[in-house]
mmCIF file of N, CA and C in Angstrom:
data_model
loop_
_atom_site.group_PDB
_atom_site.id
_atom_site.type_symbol
_atom_site.label_atom_id
_atom_site.label_comp_id
_atom_site.label_asym_id
_atom_site.label_seq_id
_atom_site.Cartn_x
_atom_site.Cartn_y
_atom_site.Cartn_z
ATOM 1 N N UNK A 1299 -39.646 -18.425 23.406
ATOM 2 C CA UNK A 1299 -39.471 -17.593 24.424
ATOM 3 C C UNK A 1299 -38.172 -16.705 24.112
ATOM 4 N N UNK A 1300 -38.203 -15.471 24.589
ATOM 5 C CA UNK A 1300 -37.115 -14.568 24.480
ATOM 6 C C UNK A 1300 -36.873 -13.877 25.757
ATOM 7 N N UNK A 1301 -35.726 -13.300 25.879
ATOM 8 C CA UNK A 1301 -35.283 -12.569 27.146
ATOM 9 C C UNK A 1301 -35.701 -11.143 27.109
ATOM 10 N N UNK A 1302 -36.126 -10.595 28.241
ATOM 11 C CA UNK A 1302 -36.404 -9.161 28.324
ATOM 12 C C UNK A 1302 -34.951 -8.429 28.361
ATOM 13 N N UNK A 1303 -34.790 -7.354 27.537
ATOM 14 C CA UNK A 1303 -33.506 -6.644 27.589
ATOM 15 C C UNK A 1303 -33.152 -5.866 28.873
ATOM 16 N N UNK A 1304 -34.219 -5.778 29.623
ATOM 17 C CA UNK A 1304 -34.052 -4.906 30.887
ATOM 18 C C UNK A 1304 -33.813 -5.709 32.108
ATOM 19 N N UNK A 1305 -34.627 -6.853 32.267
ATOM 20 C CA UNK A 1305 -34.579 -7.648 33.478
ATOM 21 C C UNK A 1305 -34.033 -9.020 33.204
ATOM 22 N N UNK A 1306 -33.851 -9.416 31.882
ATOM 23 C CA UNK A 1306 -33.369 -10.739 31.440
ATOM 24 C C UNK A 1306 -34.270 -11.855 31.847
ATOM 25 N N UNK A 1307 -35.510 -11.557 32.168
ATOM 26 C CA UNK A 1307 -36.514 -12.689 32.486
ATOM 27 C C UNK A 1307 -37.079 -13.181 31.069
ATOM 28 N N UNK A 1308 -37.372 -14.419 31.063
ATOM 29 C CA UNK A 1308 -37.987 -15.029 29.800
ATOM 30 C C UNK A 1308 -39.432 -14.611 29.657
ATOM 31 N N UNK A 1309 -39.800 -14.157 28.471
ATOM 32 C CA UNK A 1309 -41.113 -13.633 28.152
ATOM 33 C C UNK A 1309 -41.624 -14.294 26.875
ATOM 34 N N UNK A 1310 -42.858 -14.253 26.533
ATOM 35 C CA UNK A 1310 -43.451 -14.805 25.315
ATOM 36 C C UNK A 1310 -42.801 -14.088 24.049
ATOM 37 N N UNK A 1311 -42.763 -14.857 22.992
ATOM 38 C CA UNK A 1311 -42.194 -14.191 21.773
ATOM 39 C C UNK A 1311 -43.031 -13.043 21.191
ATOM 40 N N UNK A 1312 -44.312 -13.161 21.395
ATOM 41 C CA UNK A 1312 -45.203 -12.091 20.833
ATOM 42 C C UNK A 1312 -45.497 -11.058 21.892
ATOM 43 N N UNK A 1313 -44.870 -11.071 23.057
ATOM 44 C CA UNK A 1313 -45.178 -10.054 24.038
ATOM 45 C C UNK A 1313 -44.731 -8.670 23.628
ATOM 46 N N UNK A 1314 -45.509 -7.679 24.034
ATOM 47 C CA UNK A 1314 -45.093 -6.315 23.731
ATOM 48 C C UNK A 1314 -44.446 -5.635 24.964
ATOM 49 N N UNK A 1315 -44.874 -6.075 26.161
ATOM 50 C CA UNK A 1315 -44.282 -5.619 27.399
ATOM 51 C C UNK A 1315 -43.907 -6.804 28.263
ATOM 52 N N UNK A 1316 -42.887 -6.537 29.038
ATOM 53 C CA UNK A 1316 -42.308 -7.608 29.931
ATOM 54 C C UNK A 1316 -43.354 -7.677 31.143
ATOM 55 N N UNK A 1317 -43.778 -8.921 31.485
ATOM 56 C CA UNK A 1317 -44.700 -9.024 32.595
ATOM 57 C C UNK A 1317 -43.983 -8.890 33.952
ATOM 58 N N UNK A 1318 -42.647 -8.819 33.985
ATOM 59 C CA UNK A 1318 -41.937 -8.785 35.255
ATOM 60 C C UNK A 1318 -41.532 -7.329 35.527
ATOM 61 N N UNK A 1319 -41.045 -6.617 34.575
ATOM 62 C CA UNK A 1319 -40.628 -5.206 34.761
ATOM 63 C C UNK A 1319 -41.397 -4.186 34.075
ATOM 64 N N UNK A 1320 -42.316 -4.614 33.170
ATOM 65 C CA UNK A 1320 -43.208 -3.733 32.491
ATOM 66 C C UNK A 1320 -42.446 -2.983 31.396
ATOM 67 N N UNK A 1321 -41.276 -3.415 31.014
ATOM 68 C CA UNK A 1321 -40.407 -2.734 30.046
ATOM 69 C C UNK A 1321 -40.983 -2.988 28.622
ATOM 70 N N UNK A 1322 -40.892 -1.955 27.745
ATOM 71 C CA UNK A 1322 -41.342 -2.138 26.320
ATOM 72 C C UNK A 1322 -40.304 -2.973 25.613
ATOM 73 N N UNK A 1323 -40.879 -4.110 25.007
ATOM 74 C CA UNK A 1323 -39.951 -5.018 24.227
ATOM 75 C C UNK A 1323 -39.814 -4.621 22.800
ATOM 76 N N UNK A 1324 -40.745 -3.909 22.217
ATOM 77 C CA UNK A 1324 -40.642 -3.591 20.843
ATOM 78 C C UNK A 1324 -39.790 -2.401 20.537
ATOM 79 N N UNK A 1325 -39.485 -1.638 21.553
ATOM 80 C CA UNK A 1325 -38.638 -0.323 21.264
ATOM 81 C C UNK A 1325 -37.130 -0.669 21.502
ATOM 82 N N UNK A 1326 -36.789 -1.798 22.060
ATOM 83 C CA UNK A 1326 -35.406 -2.085 22.377
ATOM 84 C C UNK A 1326 -34.641 -2.271 21.071
ATOM 85 N N UNK A 1327 -33.560 -1.518 21.008
ATOM 86 C CA UNK A 1327 -32.696 -1.811 19.780
ATOM 87 C C UNK A 1327 -31.286 -2.076 20.333
ATOM 88 N N UNK A 1328 -30.516 -2.667 19.459
ATOM 89 C CA UNK A 1328 -29.105 -2.951 19.847
ATOM 90 C C UNK A 1328 -28.345 -1.657 20.093
ATOM 91 N N UNK A 1329 -27.438 -1.715 21.053
ATOM 92 C CA UNK A 1329 -26.670 -0.480 21.283
ATOM 93 C C UNK A 1329 -25.795 -0.128 20.116
ATOM 94 N N UNK A 1330 -25.614 1.159 19.875
ATOM 95 C CA UNK A 1330 -24.829 1.623 18.779
ATOM 96 C C UNK A 1330 -23.427 1.294 19.096
ATOM 97 N N UNK A 1331 -22.611 1.324 18.031
ATOM 98 C CA UNK A 1331 -21.206 1.052 18.214
ATOM 99 C C UNK A 1331 -20.523 2.154 18.939
ATOM 100 N N UNK A 1332 -19.425 1.931 19.516
ATOM 101 C CA UNK A 1332 -18.764 2.977 20.338
ATOM 102 C C UNK A 1332 -18.237 4.084 19.275
ATOM 103 N N UNK A 1333 -18.082 5.319 19.880
ATOM 104 C CA UNK A 1333 -17.627 6.344 18.955
ATOM 105 C C UNK A 1333 -16.245 6.139 18.459
ATOM 106 N N UNK A 1334 -15.354 5.443 19.207
ATOM 107 C CA UNK A 1334 -14.052 5.246 18.795
ATOM 108 C C UNK A 1334 -13.878 4.057 17.718
ATOM 109 N N UNK A 1335 -14.932 3.481 17.395
ATOM 110 C CA UNK A 1335 -14.964 2.531 16.286
ATOM 111 C C UNK A 1335 -15.472 3.198 14.951
ATOM 112 N N UNK A 1336 -15.708 4.375 14.957
ATOM 113 C CA UNK A 1336 -16.171 5.083 13.665
ATOM 114 C C UNK A 1336 -14.896 5.251 12.806
ATOM 115 N N UNK A 1337 -15.079 5.234 11.513
ATOM 116 C CA UNK A 1337 -13.936 5.416 10.559
ATOM 117 C C UNK A 1337 -13.282 6.747 10.764
ATOM 118 N N UNK A 1338 -14.055 7.774 11.045
ATOM 119 C CA UNK A 1338 -13.477 9.111 11.267
ATOM 120 C C UNK A 1338 -12.551 9.060 12.426
ATOM 121 N N UNK A 1339 -12.938 8.445 13.495
ATOM 122 C CA UNK A 1339 -12.079 8.397 14.744
ATOM 123 C C UNK A 1339 -10.813 7.628 14.488
ATOM 124 N N UNK A 1340 -10.929 6.495 13.709
ATOM 125 C CA UNK A 1340 -9.783 5.652 13.425
ATOM 126 C C UNK A 1340 -8.754 6.505 12.575
ATOM 127 N N UNK A 1341 -9.311 7.220 11.506
ATOM 128 C CA UNK A 1341 -8.393 7.991 10.625
ATOM 129 C C UNK A 1341 -7.793 9.095 11.341
ATOM 130 N N UNK A 1342 -8.504 9.810 12.103
ATOM 131 C CA UNK A 1342 -7.926 10.914 12.925
ATOM 132 C C UNK A 1342 -6.884 10.483 13.919
ATOM 133 N N UNK A 1343 -7.222 9.390 14.577
ATOM 134 C CA UNK A 1343 -6.205 8.935 15.601
ATOM 135 C C UNK A 1343 -4.931 8.396 14.821
ATOM 136 N N UNK A 1344 -5.055 7.712 13.700
ATOM 137 C CA UNK A 1344 -3.912 7.253 12.984
ATOM 138 C C UNK A 1344 -3.083 8.471 12.446
ATOM 139 N N UNK A 1345 -3.657 9.505 11.980
ATOM 140 C CA UNK A 1345 -3.031 10.667 11.455
ATOM 141 C C UNK A 1345 -2.288 11.474 12.691
ATOM 142 N N UNK A 1346 -2.931 11.401 13.775
ATOM 143 C CA UNK A 1346 -2.432 12.149 14.977
ATOM 144 C C UNK A 1346 -1.346 11.441 15.687
ATOM 145 N N UNK A 1347 -1.673 10.112 15.937
ATOM 146 C CA UNK A 1347 -0.789 9.399 16.845
ATOM 147 C C UNK A 1347 0.116 8.272 16.136
ATOM 148 N N UNK A 1348 -0.076 8.080 14.793
ATOM 149 C CA UNK A 1348 0.635 7.122 14.064
ATOM 150 C C UNK A 1348 0.470 5.728 14.570
ATOM 151 N N UNK A 1349 1.638 5.033 14.750
ATOM 152 C CA UNK A 1349 1.644 3.763 15.175
ATOM 153 C C UNK A 1349 1.015 3.507 16.569
ATOM 154 N N UNK A 1350 0.902 4.563 17.449
ATOM 155 C CA UNK A 1350 0.327 4.445 18.718
ATOM 156 C C UNK A 1350 -1.193 4.144 18.728
ATOM 157 N N UNK A 1351 -1.759 4.444 17.560
ATOM 158 C CA UNK A 1351 -3.231 4.232 17.304
ATOM 159 C C UNK A 1351 -3.607 2.884 16.724
ATOM 160 N N UNK A 1352 -2.546 2.002 16.522
ATOM 161 C CA UNK A 1352 -2.720 0.716 15.828
ATOM 162 C C UNK A 1352 -3.535 -0.239 16.807
ATOM 163 N N UNK A 1353 -3.505 -0.230 18.015
ATOM 164 C CA UNK A 1353 -4.473 -1.055 18.846
ATOM 165 C C UNK A 1353 -5.875 -0.709 18.582
ATOM 166 N N UNK A 1354 -6.215 0.506 18.260
ATOM 167 C CA UNK A 1354 -7.577 0.870 17.953
ATOM 168 C C UNK A 1354 -8.046 0.087 16.689
ATOM 169 N N UNK A 1355 -7.070 -0.021 15.789
ATOM 170 C CA UNK A 1355 -7.415 -0.722 14.508
ATOM 171 C C UNK A 1355 -7.640 -2.148 14.785
ATOM 172 N N UNK A 1356 -6.696 -2.733 15.683
ATOM 173 C CA UNK A 1356 -6.790 -4.250 15.899
ATOM 174 C C UNK A 1356 -7.957 -4.628 16.762
ATOM 175 N N UNK A 1357 -8.510 -3.742 17.546
ATOM 176 C CA UNK A 1357 -9.721 -4.127 18.387
ATOM 177 C C UNK A 1357 -11.027 -3.808 17.623
ATOM 178 N N UNK A 1358 -10.863 -3.218 16.477
ATOM 179 C CA UNK A 1358 -12.129 -2.782 15.767
ATOM 180 C C UNK A 1358 -12.916 -4.044 15.280
ATOM 181 N N UNK A 1359 -14.091 -4.132 15.693
ATOM 182 C CA UNK A 1359 -14.932 -5.471 15.446
ATOM 183 C C UNK A 1359 -15.279 -5.613 13.977
ATOM 184 N N UNK A 1360 -15.292 -4.592 13.189
ATOM 185 C CA UNK A 1360 -15.818 -4.666 11.751
ATOM 186 C C UNK A 1360 -14.683 -4.914 10.735
ATOM 187 N N UNK A 1361 -13.439 -4.566 11.154
ATOM 188 C CA UNK A 1361 -12.398 -4.684 10.170
ATOM 189 C C UNK A 1361 -11.983 -6.185 10.081
ATOM 190 N N UNK A 1362 -11.759 -6.585 8.813
ATOM 191 C CA UNK A 1362 -11.273 -7.941 8.491
ATOM 192 C C UNK A 1362 -9.746 -8.010 8.778
ATOM 193 N N UNK A 1363 -9.208 -9.204 8.937
ATOM 194 C CA UNK A 1363 -7.824 -9.370 9.261
ATOM 195 C C UNK A 1363 -6.942 -8.879 8.262
ATOM 196 N N UNK A 1364 -7.242 -8.950 7.011
ATOM 197 C CA UNK A 1364 -6.530 -8.404 5.932
ATOM 198 C C UNK A 1364 -6.398 -6.933 6.050
ATOM 199 N N UNK A 1365 -7.504 -6.239 6.299
ATOM 200 C CA UNK A 1365 -7.510 -4.802 6.494
ATOM 201 C C UNK A 1365 -6.636 -4.426 7.631
ATOM 202 N N UNK A 1366 -6.649 -5.075 8.746
ATOM 203 C CA UNK A 1366 -5.844 -4.776 9.870
ATOM 204 C C UNK A 1366 -4.360 -4.930 9.545
ATOM 205 N N UNK A 1367 -3.967 -5.927 8.862
ATOM 206 C CA UNK A 1367 -2.594 -6.238 8.493
ATOM 207 C C UNK A 1367 -2.137 -5.105 7.473
ATOM 208 N N UNK A 1368 -2.942 -4.774 6.454
ATOM 209 C CA UNK A 1368 -2.549 -3.769 5.505
ATOM 210 C C UNK A 1368 -2.364 -2.459 6.181
ATOM 211 N N UNK A 1369 -3.301 -2.008 7.036
ATOM 212 C CA UNK A 1369 -3.281 -0.805 7.709
ATOM 213 C C UNK A 1369 -1.977 -0.686 8.611
ATOM 214 N N UNK A 1370 -1.700 -1.893 9.256
ATOM 215 C CA UNK A 1370 -0.462 -1.877 10.119
ATOM 216 C C UNK A 1370 0.783 -1.719 9.350
ATOM 217 N N UNK A 1371 0.902 -2.364 8.250
ATOM 218 C CA UNK A 1371 2.063 -2.258 7.352
ATOM 219 C C UNK A 1371 2.171 -0.809 6.797
ATOM 220 N N UNK A 1372 1.153 -0.215 6.404
ATOM 221 C CA UNK A 1372 1.201 1.123 5.902
ATOM 222 C C UNK A 1372 1.601 2.125 6.885
ATOM 223 N N UNK A 1373 0.957 2.036 8.123
ATOM 224 C CA UNK A 1373 1.313 2.961 9.153
ATOM 225 C C UNK A 1373 2.708 2.811 9.632
ATOM 226 N N UNK A 1374 3.226 1.588 9.792
ATOM 227 C CA UNK A 1374 4.647 1.387 10.189
ATOM 228 C C UNK A 1374 5.532 1.859 9.072
ATOM 229 N N UNK A 1375 5.242 1.524 7.859
ATOM 230 C CA UNK A 1375 6.100 1.998 6.831
ATOM 231 C C UNK A 1375 6.157 3.537 6.666
ATOM 232 N N UNK A 1376 5.053 4.211 6.761
ATOM 233 C CA UNK A 1376 5.015 5.695 6.789
ATOM 234 C C UNK A 1376 5.726 6.239 7.873
ATOM 235 N N UNK A 1377 5.691 5.577 9.065
ATOM 236 C CA UNK A 1377 6.329 6.145 10.274
ATOM 237 C C UNK A 1377 7.872 5.944 10.111
ATOM 238 N N UNK A 1378 8.373 4.936 9.585
ATOM 239 C CA UNK A 1378 9.812 4.747 9.316
ATOM 240 C C UNK A 1378 10.208 5.713 8.273
ATOM 241 N N UNK A 1379 9.533 5.864 7.181
ATOM 242 C CA UNK A 1379 9.871 6.888 6.172
ATOM 243 C C UNK A 1379 9.906 8.235 6.744
ATOM 244 N N UNK A 1380 8.942 8.614 7.523
ATOM 245 C CA UNK A 1380 8.870 9.924 8.154
ATOM 246 C C UNK A 1380 10.056 10.216 9.064
ATOM 247 N N UNK A 1381 10.474 9.114 9.804
ATOM 248 C CA UNK A 1381 11.646 9.300 10.649
ATOM 249 C C UNK A 1381 12.886 9.601 9.940
ATOM 250 N N UNK A 1382 13.029 8.893 8.777
ATOM 251 C CA UNK A 1382 14.291 9.212 7.989
ATOM 252 C C UNK A 1382 14.272 10.582 7.379
ATOM 253 N N UNK A 1383 13.075 11.034 6.963
ATOM 254 C CA UNK A 1383 12.946 12.406 6.355
ATOM 255 C C UNK A 1383 13.277 13.393 7.462
ATOM 256 N N UNK A 1384 12.637 13.269 8.640
ATOM 257 C CA UNK A 1384 12.915 14.208 9.665
ATOM 258 C C UNK A 1384 14.297 14.260 10.156
ATOM 259 N N UNK A 1385 14.909 13.082 10.227
ATOM 260 C CA UNK A 1385 16.301 12.974 10.582
ATOM 261 C C UNK A 1385 17.194 13.741 9.567
ATOM 262 N N UNK A 1386 16.920 13.608 8.307
ATOM 263 C CA UNK A 1386 17.679 14.341 7.198
ATOM 264 C C UNK A 1386 17.450 15.828 7.342
ATOM 265 N N UNK A 1387 16.205 16.266 7.549
ATOM 266 C CA UNK A 1387 15.927 17.682 7.792
ATOM 267 C C UNK A 1387 16.725 18.197 8.982
ATOM 268 N N UNK A 1388 16.758 17.451 10.069
ATOM 269 C CA UNK A 1388 17.502 17.876 11.254
ATOM 270 C C UNK A 1388 19.006 18.127 10.929
ATOM 271 N N UNK A 1389 19.525 17.083 10.231
ATOM 272 C CA UNK A 1389 20.956 17.168 9.910
ATOM 273 C C UNK A 1389 21.243 18.327 8.983
ATOM 274 N N UNK A 1390 20.388 18.565 8.085
ATOM 275 C CA UNK A 1390 20.577 19.702 7.135
ATOM 276 C C UNK A 1390 20.477 21.011 7.884
ATOM 277 N N UNK A 1391 19.663 21.114 8.815
ATOM 278 C CA UNK A 1391 19.414 22.277 9.621
ATOM 279 C C UNK A 1391 20.586 22.572 10.494
ATOM 280 N N UNK A 1392 21.217 21.472 11.041
ATOM 281 C CA UNK A 1392 22.440 21.660 11.907
ATOM 282 C C UNK A 1392 23.569 22.123 11.044
ATOM 283 N N UNK A 1393 23.719 21.553 9.826
ATOM 284 C CA UNK A 1393 24.764 22.048 8.863
ATOM 285 C C UNK A 1393 24.623 23.527 8.612
ATOM 286 N N UNK A 1394 23.366 23.912 8.296
ATOM 287 C CA UNK A 1394 23.215 25.352 7.984
ATOM 288 C C UNK A 1394 23.467 26.233 9.148
ATOM 289 N N UNK A 1395 23.164 25.706 10.377
ATOM 290 C CA UNK A 1395 23.409 26.554 11.510
ATOM 291 C C UNK A 1395 24.968 26.661 11.751
ATOM 292 N N UNK A 1396 25.675 25.572 11.439
ATOM 293 C CA UNK A 1396 27.101 25.530 11.649
ATOM 294 C C UNK A 1396 27.810 26.492 10.594
ATOM 295 N N UNK A 1397 27.206 26.541 9.362
ATOM 296 C CA UNK A 1397 27.715 27.490 8.354
ATOM 297 C C UNK A 1397 27.503 28.931 8.806
ATOM 298 N N UNK A 1398 26.450 29.231 9.466
ATOM 299 C CA UNK A 1398 26.088 30.573 9.934
ATOM 300 C C UNK A 1398 26.888 30.921 11.249
ATOM 301 N N UNK A 1399 27.551 29.941 11.796
ATOM 302 C CA UNK A 1399 28.341 30.213 13.009
ATOM 303 C C UNK A 1399 27.537 30.041 14.226
ATOM 304 N N UNK A 1400 26.440 29.487 14.209
ATOM 305 C CA UNK A 1400 25.550 29.333 15.349
ATOM 306 C C UNK A 1400 25.796 27.867 15.944
ATOM 307 N N UNK A 1401 26.294 27.812 17.086
ATOM 308 C CA UNK A 1401 26.523 26.514 17.661
ATOM 309 C C UNK A 1401 25.472 26.240 18.783
ATOM 310 N N UNK A 1402 24.843 25.075 18.684
ATOM 311 C CA UNK A 1402 23.813 24.721 19.628
ATOM 312 C C UNK A 1402 24.428 23.583 20.566
#
């Protein structure tokens, strides 16, 4: 016996239609994965939002634990590195503005 995907009633294994709701049993397929679980969506969100997109990586059903840990380390490491680079660029810009006599 198997369950009808539409009404959840038990029907015969070789049945083509459910005898309770008349739903087609052979055409039922598993639902597709959510759009935000696609690799493209994960990559775009990581590039756009950085560490704020890490929960999307951690709830992804297909990623192994090692993949999740490695991605987390890479994203956090790149975020820290980018912070120091941007801080240095800001300090150099302020020095150049001070040399030009512009005070902010």
